[in-house]
GROMACS .gro file of C-alpha atoms in nm:
model
  267
    1MET     CA    1   0.057  -0.094   3.131
    2ARG     CA    2   0.147  -0.252   2.798
    3GLN     CA    3  -0.115  -0.490   2.665
    4GLN     CA    4  -0.032  -0.859   2.637
    5ARG     CA    5  -0.050  -1.005   2.289
    6ASP     CA    6  -0.006  -1.359   2.160
    7VAL     CA    7   0.297  -1.338   1.933
    8LEU     CA    8   0.216  -1.662   1.751
    9ALA     CA    9  -0.141  -1.555   1.677
   10ASP     CA   10  -0.012  -1.218   1.558
   11LEU     CA   11   0.254  -1.389   1.345
   12SER     CA   12  -0.022  -1.578   1.167
   13GLU     CA   13  -0.229  -1.262   1.116
   14GLU     CA   14   0.068  -1.063   0.987
   15GLY     CA   15   0.157  -1.342   0.746
   16PHE     CA   16  -0.197  -1.335   0.614
   17ALA     CA   17  -0.174  -0.957   0.569
   18VAL     CA   18   0.137  -0.999   0.353
   19ASP     CA   19  -0.041  -1.276   0.161
   20GLU     CA   20  -0.324  -1.034   0.083
   21LEU     CA   21  -0.077  -0.787  -0.070
   22VAL     CA   22   0.036  -1.035  -0.336
   23ALA     CA   23  -0.255  -1.277  -0.379
   24GLY     CA   24  -0.414  -1.104  -0.678
   25LEU     CA   25  -0.102  -1.002  -0.868
   26ASN     CA   26  -0.047  -1.084  -1.234
   27SER     CA   27   0.297  -1.153  -1.380
   28GLU     CA   28   0.366  -0.781  -1.421
   29GLY     CA   29   0.275  -0.722  -1.058
   30TRP     CA   30   0.519  -0.985  -0.939
   31ALA     CA   31   0.793  -0.817  -1.143
   32THR     CA   32   0.725  -0.474  -0.986
   33PRO     CA   33   1.045  -0.318  -0.846
   34THR     CA   34   1.048  -0.245  -0.472
   35PRO     CA   35   1.254   0.015  -0.285
   36ALA     CA   36   1.519  -0.250  -0.214
   37GLU     CA   37   1.760  -0.209  -0.503
   38GLY     CA   38   1.741  -0.498  -0.749
   39TRP     CA   39   1.452  -0.667  -0.568
   40THR     CA   40   1.105  -0.712  -0.713
   41VAL     CA   41   0.793  -0.820  -0.528
   42ARG     CA   42   0.892  -1.174  -0.623
   43HIS     CA   43   1.230  -1.135  -0.450
   44GLN     CA   44   1.061  -1.010  -0.135
   45LEU     CA   45   0.835  -1.313  -0.106
   46ALA     CA   46   1.120  -1.550  -0.191
   47HIS     CA   47   1.322  -1.399   0.093
   48LEU     CA   48   1.034  -1.437   0.339
   49THR     CA   49   0.985  -1.798   0.233
   50MET     CA   50   1.355  -1.867   0.288
   51VAL     CA   51   1.359  -1.707   0.635
   52PHE     CA   52   1.045  -1.889   0.744
   53GLY     CA   53   1.200  -2.213   0.623
   54LEU     CA   54   1.502  -2.146   0.846
   55ALA     CA   55   1.272  -2.075   1.141
   56GLU     CA   56   1.079  -2.399   1.088
   57ARG     CA   57   1.403  -2.598   1.076
   58ALA     CA   58   1.531  -2.429   1.394
   59ALA     CA   59   1.207  -2.503   1.578
   60ALA     CA   60   1.142  -2.856   1.452
   61ASP     CA   61   1.493  -2.995   1.394
   62PRO     CA   62   1.757  -2.815   1.603
   63SER     CA   63   2.042  -3.055   1.520
   64GLY     CA   64   1.954  -3.041   1.151
   65PHE     CA   65   1.948  -2.662   1.170
   66ASP     CA   66   2.299  -2.650   1.312
   67ALA     CA   67   2.425  -2.884   1.040
   68PHE     CA   68   2.252  -2.674   0.774
   69LEU     CA   69   2.420  -2.353   0.894
   70LYS     CA   70   2.762  -2.512   0.853
   71GLU     CA   71   2.687  -2.577   0.485
   72LEU     CA   72   2.602  -2.215   0.405
   73PRO     CA   73   2.848  -1.991   0.217
   74PRO     CA   74   3.061  -1.780   0.454
   75SER     CA   75   2.947  -1.452   0.297
   76PHE     CA   76   2.617  -1.317   0.430
   77ALA     CA   77   2.511  -1.199   0.083
   78GLU     CA   78   2.605  -1.532  -0.076
   79ALA     CA   79   2.411  -1.722   0.190
   80VAL     CA   80   2.100  -1.510   0.126
   81ASP     CA   81   2.132  -1.554  -0.251
   82ALA     CA   82   2.173  -1.930  -0.213
   83GLY     CA   83   1.870  -1.953   0.015
   84MET     CA   84   1.648  -1.752  -0.219
   85LYS     CA   85   1.757  -1.923  -0.540
   86PRO     CA   86   1.521  -2.226  -0.532
   87HIS     CA   87   1.224  -2.002  -0.456
   88LEU     CA   88   1.306  -1.753  -0.731
   89ALA     CA   89   1.324  -2.043  -0.976
   90LYS     CA   90   0.949  -2.099  -0.935
   91GLU     CA   91   0.688  -1.922  -1.140
   92PRO     CA   92   0.480  -1.679  -0.929
   93GLY     CA   93   0.185  -1.910  -0.867
   94ARG     CA   94   0.408  -2.185  -0.734
   95LEU     CA   95   0.608  -1.934  -0.531
   96LEU     CA   96   0.289  -1.812  -0.365
   97ASP     CA   97   0.176  -2.168  -0.294
   98GLY     CA   98   0.518  -2.244  -0.149
   99TRP     CA   99   0.504  -1.936   0.072
  100ARG     CA  100   0.165  -2.035   0.207
  101THR     CA  101   0.276  -2.391   0.274
  102GLN     CA  102   0.597  -2.276   0.442
  103ARG     CA  103   0.422  -2.016   0.653
  104ALA     CA  104   0.176  -2.275   0.785
  105ALA     CA  105   0.457  -2.523   0.858
  106THR     CA  106   0.658  -2.261   1.045
  107GLU     CA  107   0.360  -2.160   1.255
  108ARG     CA  108   0.294  -2.525   1.348
  109ALA     CA  109   0.658  -2.577   1.445
  110LEU     CA  110   0.662  -2.267   1.665
  111PHE     CA  111   0.328  -2.351   1.829
  112ALA     CA  112   0.468  -2.693   1.924
  113ILE     CA  113   0.757  -2.554   2.130
  114PRO     CA  114   0.694  -2.554   2.508
  115PRO     CA  115   0.694  -2.208   2.671
  116GLY     CA  116   1.039  -2.097   2.777
  117GLN     CA  117   1.228  -2.344   2.559
  118VAL     CA  118   1.510  -2.199   2.350
  119VAL     CA  119   1.583  -2.286   1.988
  120PRO     CA  120   1.904  -2.247   1.787
  121TRP     CA  121   1.935  -1.940   1.567
  122LEU     CA  122   2.194  -1.764   1.354
  123VAL     CA  123   2.426  -1.646   1.633
  124ARG     CA  124   2.303  -1.808   1.956
  125PRO     CA  125   1.998  -1.995   2.089
  126ILE     CA  126   1.699  -1.773   2.159
  127PRO     CA  127   1.354  -1.825   2.315
  128ALA     CA  128   1.086  -1.934   2.071
  129LYS     CA  129   0.897  -1.611   2.146
  130VAL     CA  130   1.195  -1.405   2.030
  131LEU     CA  131   1.223  -1.614   1.712
  132ALA     CA  132   0.857  -1.540   1.643
  133GLN     CA  133   0.926  -1.171   1.703
  134ALA     CA  134   1.211  -1.191   1.452
  135GLY     CA  135   0.962  -1.340   1.206
  136MET     CA  136   0.723  -1.052   1.274
  137THR     CA  137   1.006  -0.809   1.202
  138GLU     CA  138   1.079  -0.980   0.869
  139LEU     CA  139   0.711  -0.968   0.776
  140PHE     CA  140   0.686  -0.601   0.871
  141GLY     CA  141   0.994  -0.493   0.674
  142HIS     CA  142   0.944  -0.698   0.359
  143GLY     CA  143   0.571  -0.638   0.367
  144GLN     CA  144   0.647  -0.265   0.370
  145ASP     CA  145   0.872  -0.305   0.066
  146ILE     CA  146   0.597  -0.491  -0.119
  147ALA     CA  147   0.338  -0.228  -0.029
  148ASP     CA  148   0.570   0.057  -0.126
  149GLY     CA  149   0.657  -0.108  -0.457
  150LEU     CA  150   0.293  -0.162  -0.542
  151GLY     CA  151   0.190   0.183  -0.418
  152VAL     CA  152  -0.047   0.033  -0.162
  153GLY     CA  153  -0.114   0.192   0.176
  154ARG     CA  154  -0.088  -0.020   0.488
  155THR     CA  155  -0.315  -0.023   0.790
  156TYR     CA  156  -0.094  -0.071   1.095
  157THR     CA  157  -0.226  -0.251   1.401
  158ASP     CA  158  -0.099  -0.313   1.751
  159ARG     CA  159   0.068  -0.627   1.614
  160VAL     CA  160   0.368  -0.397   1.569
  161LEU     CA  161   0.420  -0.436   1.944
  162HIS     CA  162   0.635  -0.743   1.873
  163VAL     CA  163   0.851  -0.558   1.621
  164ALA     CA  164   0.900  -0.267   1.861
  165GLU     CA  165   0.991  -0.502   2.146
  166PHE     CA  166   1.234  -0.691   1.921
  167THR     CA  167   1.392  -0.360   1.824
  168ALA     CA  168   1.447  -0.275   2.189
  169LEU     CA  169   1.602  -0.619   2.248
  170THR     CA  170   1.838  -0.586   1.951
  171TRP     CA  171   1.932  -0.220   1.988
  172GLU     CA  172   2.304  -0.307   1.963
  173PHE     CA  173   2.277  -0.455   1.611
  174GLY     CA  174   2.333  -0.124   1.433
  175TYR     CA  175   2.661  -0.069   1.614
  176GLN     CA  176   2.775  -0.427   1.558
  177ALA     CA  177   2.698  -0.415   1.186
  178ARG     CA  178   2.926  -0.113   1.149
  179GLY     CA  179   3.201  -0.212   1.391
  180ILE     CA  180   3.116   0.079   1.622
  181ALA     CA  181   3.164   0.060   1.999
  182VAL     CA  182   2.834  -0.005   2.177
  183PRO     CA  183   2.744   0.248   2.451
  184GLY     CA  184   2.766   0.117   2.804
  185GLN     CA  185   2.394   0.161   2.861
  186GLY     CA  186   2.092   0.113   2.638
  187PHE     CA  187   1.792   0.338   2.599
  188ARG     CA  188   1.438   0.377   2.718
  189PHE     CA  189   1.177   0.351   2.444
  190GLU     CA  190   0.858   0.546   2.513
  191LEU     CA  191   0.618   0.478   2.230
  192THR     CA  192   0.259   0.529   2.123
  193ALA     CA  193   0.083   0.227   1.974
  194PRO     CA  194  -0.144   0.256   1.667
  195SER     CA  195  -0.436   0.223   1.911
  196GLY     CA  196  -0.301   0.514   2.116
  197GLU     CA  197  -0.185   0.298   2.405
  198PRO     CA  198   0.149   0.398   2.563
  199TRP     CA  199   0.423   0.135   2.541
  200ARG     CA  200   0.752   0.123   2.731
  201PHE     CA  201   1.052  -0.090   2.637
  202GLY     CA  202   1.423  -0.104   2.709
  203ASP     CA  203   1.609  -0.017   3.027
  204PRO     CA  204   1.373   0.178   3.255
  205ARG     CA  205   1.677   0.324   3.436
  206ALA     CA  206   1.839   0.456   3.119
  207GLU     CA  207   1.898   0.829   3.109
  208GLN     CA  208   1.867   0.852   2.730
  209CYS     CA  209   1.540   0.788   2.551
  210VAL     CA  210   1.381   0.740   2.209
  211SER     CA  211   1.016   0.841   2.191
  212GLY     CA  212   0.742   0.867   1.931
  213PRO     CA  213   0.502   0.648   1.734
  214ALA     CA  214   0.572   0.275   1.762
  215VAL     CA  215   0.517   0.234   1.386
  216ASP     CA  216   0.788   0.492   1.319
  217LEU     CA  217   1.032   0.299   1.536
  218CYS     CA  218   0.954  -0.017   1.340
  219LEU     CA  219   1.000   0.161   1.007
  220LEU     CA  220   1.332   0.303   1.129
  221ALA     CA  221   1.470  -0.023   1.269
  222THR     CA  222   1.380  -0.218   0.955
  223ARG     CA  223   1.539   0.069   0.757
  224ARG     CA  224   1.225   0.123   0.548
  225ARG     CA  225   1.214   0.496   0.623
  226HIS     CA  226   1.477   0.761   0.686
  227ARG     CA  227   1.476   0.914   1.033
  228GLY     CA  228   1.412   1.255   0.880
  229ASP     CA  229   1.069   1.138   0.764
  230LEU     CA  230   0.965   1.000   1.102
  231ALA     CA  231   0.832   1.158   1.420
  232LEU     CA  232   1.089   1.003   1.653
  233VAL     CA  233   1.264   1.214   1.916
  234ALA     CA  234   1.598   1.132   2.077
  235SER     CA  235   1.688   1.250   2.425
  236GLY     CA  236   2.066   1.232   2.463
  237PRO     CA  237   2.361   1.219   2.219
  238ASP     CA  238   2.387   0.839   2.206
  239ALA     CA  239   2.015   0.804   2.141
  240ASP     CA  240   2.040   1.065   1.866
  241ARG     CA  241   2.325   0.879   1.699
  242TRP     CA  242   2.130   0.553   1.732
  243LEU     CA  243   1.853   0.698   1.516
  244ASP     CA  244   2.106   0.714   1.231
  245ILE     CA  245   2.221   0.353   1.259
  246ALA     CA  246   1.930   0.158   1.408
  247GLN     CA  247   1.858  -0.183   1.259
  248ALA     CA  248   1.673  -0.481   1.405
  249TYR     CA  249   1.847  -0.748   1.196
  250ARG     CA  250   2.189  -0.905   1.158
  251GLY     CA  251   2.411  -0.851   0.860
  252PRO     CA  252   2.503  -0.546   0.652
  253ALA     CA  253   2.297  -0.233   0.704
  254GLY     CA  254   2.234  -0.172   0.335
  255THR     CA  255   2.163   0.168   0.190
  256GLY     CA  256   1.836   0.221   0.372
  257ARG     CA  257   1.600   0.487   0.240
  258ARG     CA  258   1.664   0.845   0.134
  259PRO     CA  259   1.509   1.140   0.321
  260GLY     CA  260   1.191   1.244   0.143
  261GLN     CA  261   1.190   0.930  -0.072
  262PHE     CA  262   0.821   0.874  -0.004
  263ALA     CA  263   0.574   1.146  -0.086
  264ALA     CA  264   0.351   1.091   0.217
  265PRO     CA  265   0.397   0.946   0.563
  266ALA     CA  266   0.350   0.569   0.588
  267HIS     CA  267   0.069   0.610   0.841
   0.00000   0.00000   0.00000
């Protein structure tokens, strides 16, 4: 059976792990390019600070969150740029302080939500647990970009359980982002945790399956590695196609990563 993990405790630990990646950087380090075109380490942390600010607002002030969404530019890219702008205007030390303050505030807001209560989010209300899983997915993806930009290896833990589960919940996103018809049935996900524990997600009755290391699924769904560089196996034509388009986030897919872009496996 899959182990039970506290998503809020893991969110805090994963945030601290990202903090450790950037805490000792000098000005040149903050300006280091990352694999996301046009984004430096500074952009990555600004984006995380923006997203965590949205999550705090959704958890602590639902009506204010809805009003805030109505004020955003209609374009997804413009909305992201507008949200990051005030954070990018700060010098790195103040940006880091702001990230730490925001992360702590977001964690407090999420901890305060009663179990089972839903909160507003970008498309529809979702359970607070799922919002925390979305935060874990953001930390995993942007943390990977920071590590790759700095040339730092990552030690993956079973905290990736939340990212893998969120990927299974949002398996349709890749189709929706491209305007492709969604298959009538989802997939089974049969994964191996970093600890070696077997994990199962998705529709247990599904005929088609994606299997392999849980970390590889997370790298694929955050589009931080190309499928050709991962040890994932698809059983069935729809599952095979899904490996080409998987993404665990809303909005444009982006260019993703090239096959063989990284000299060594991420784990």
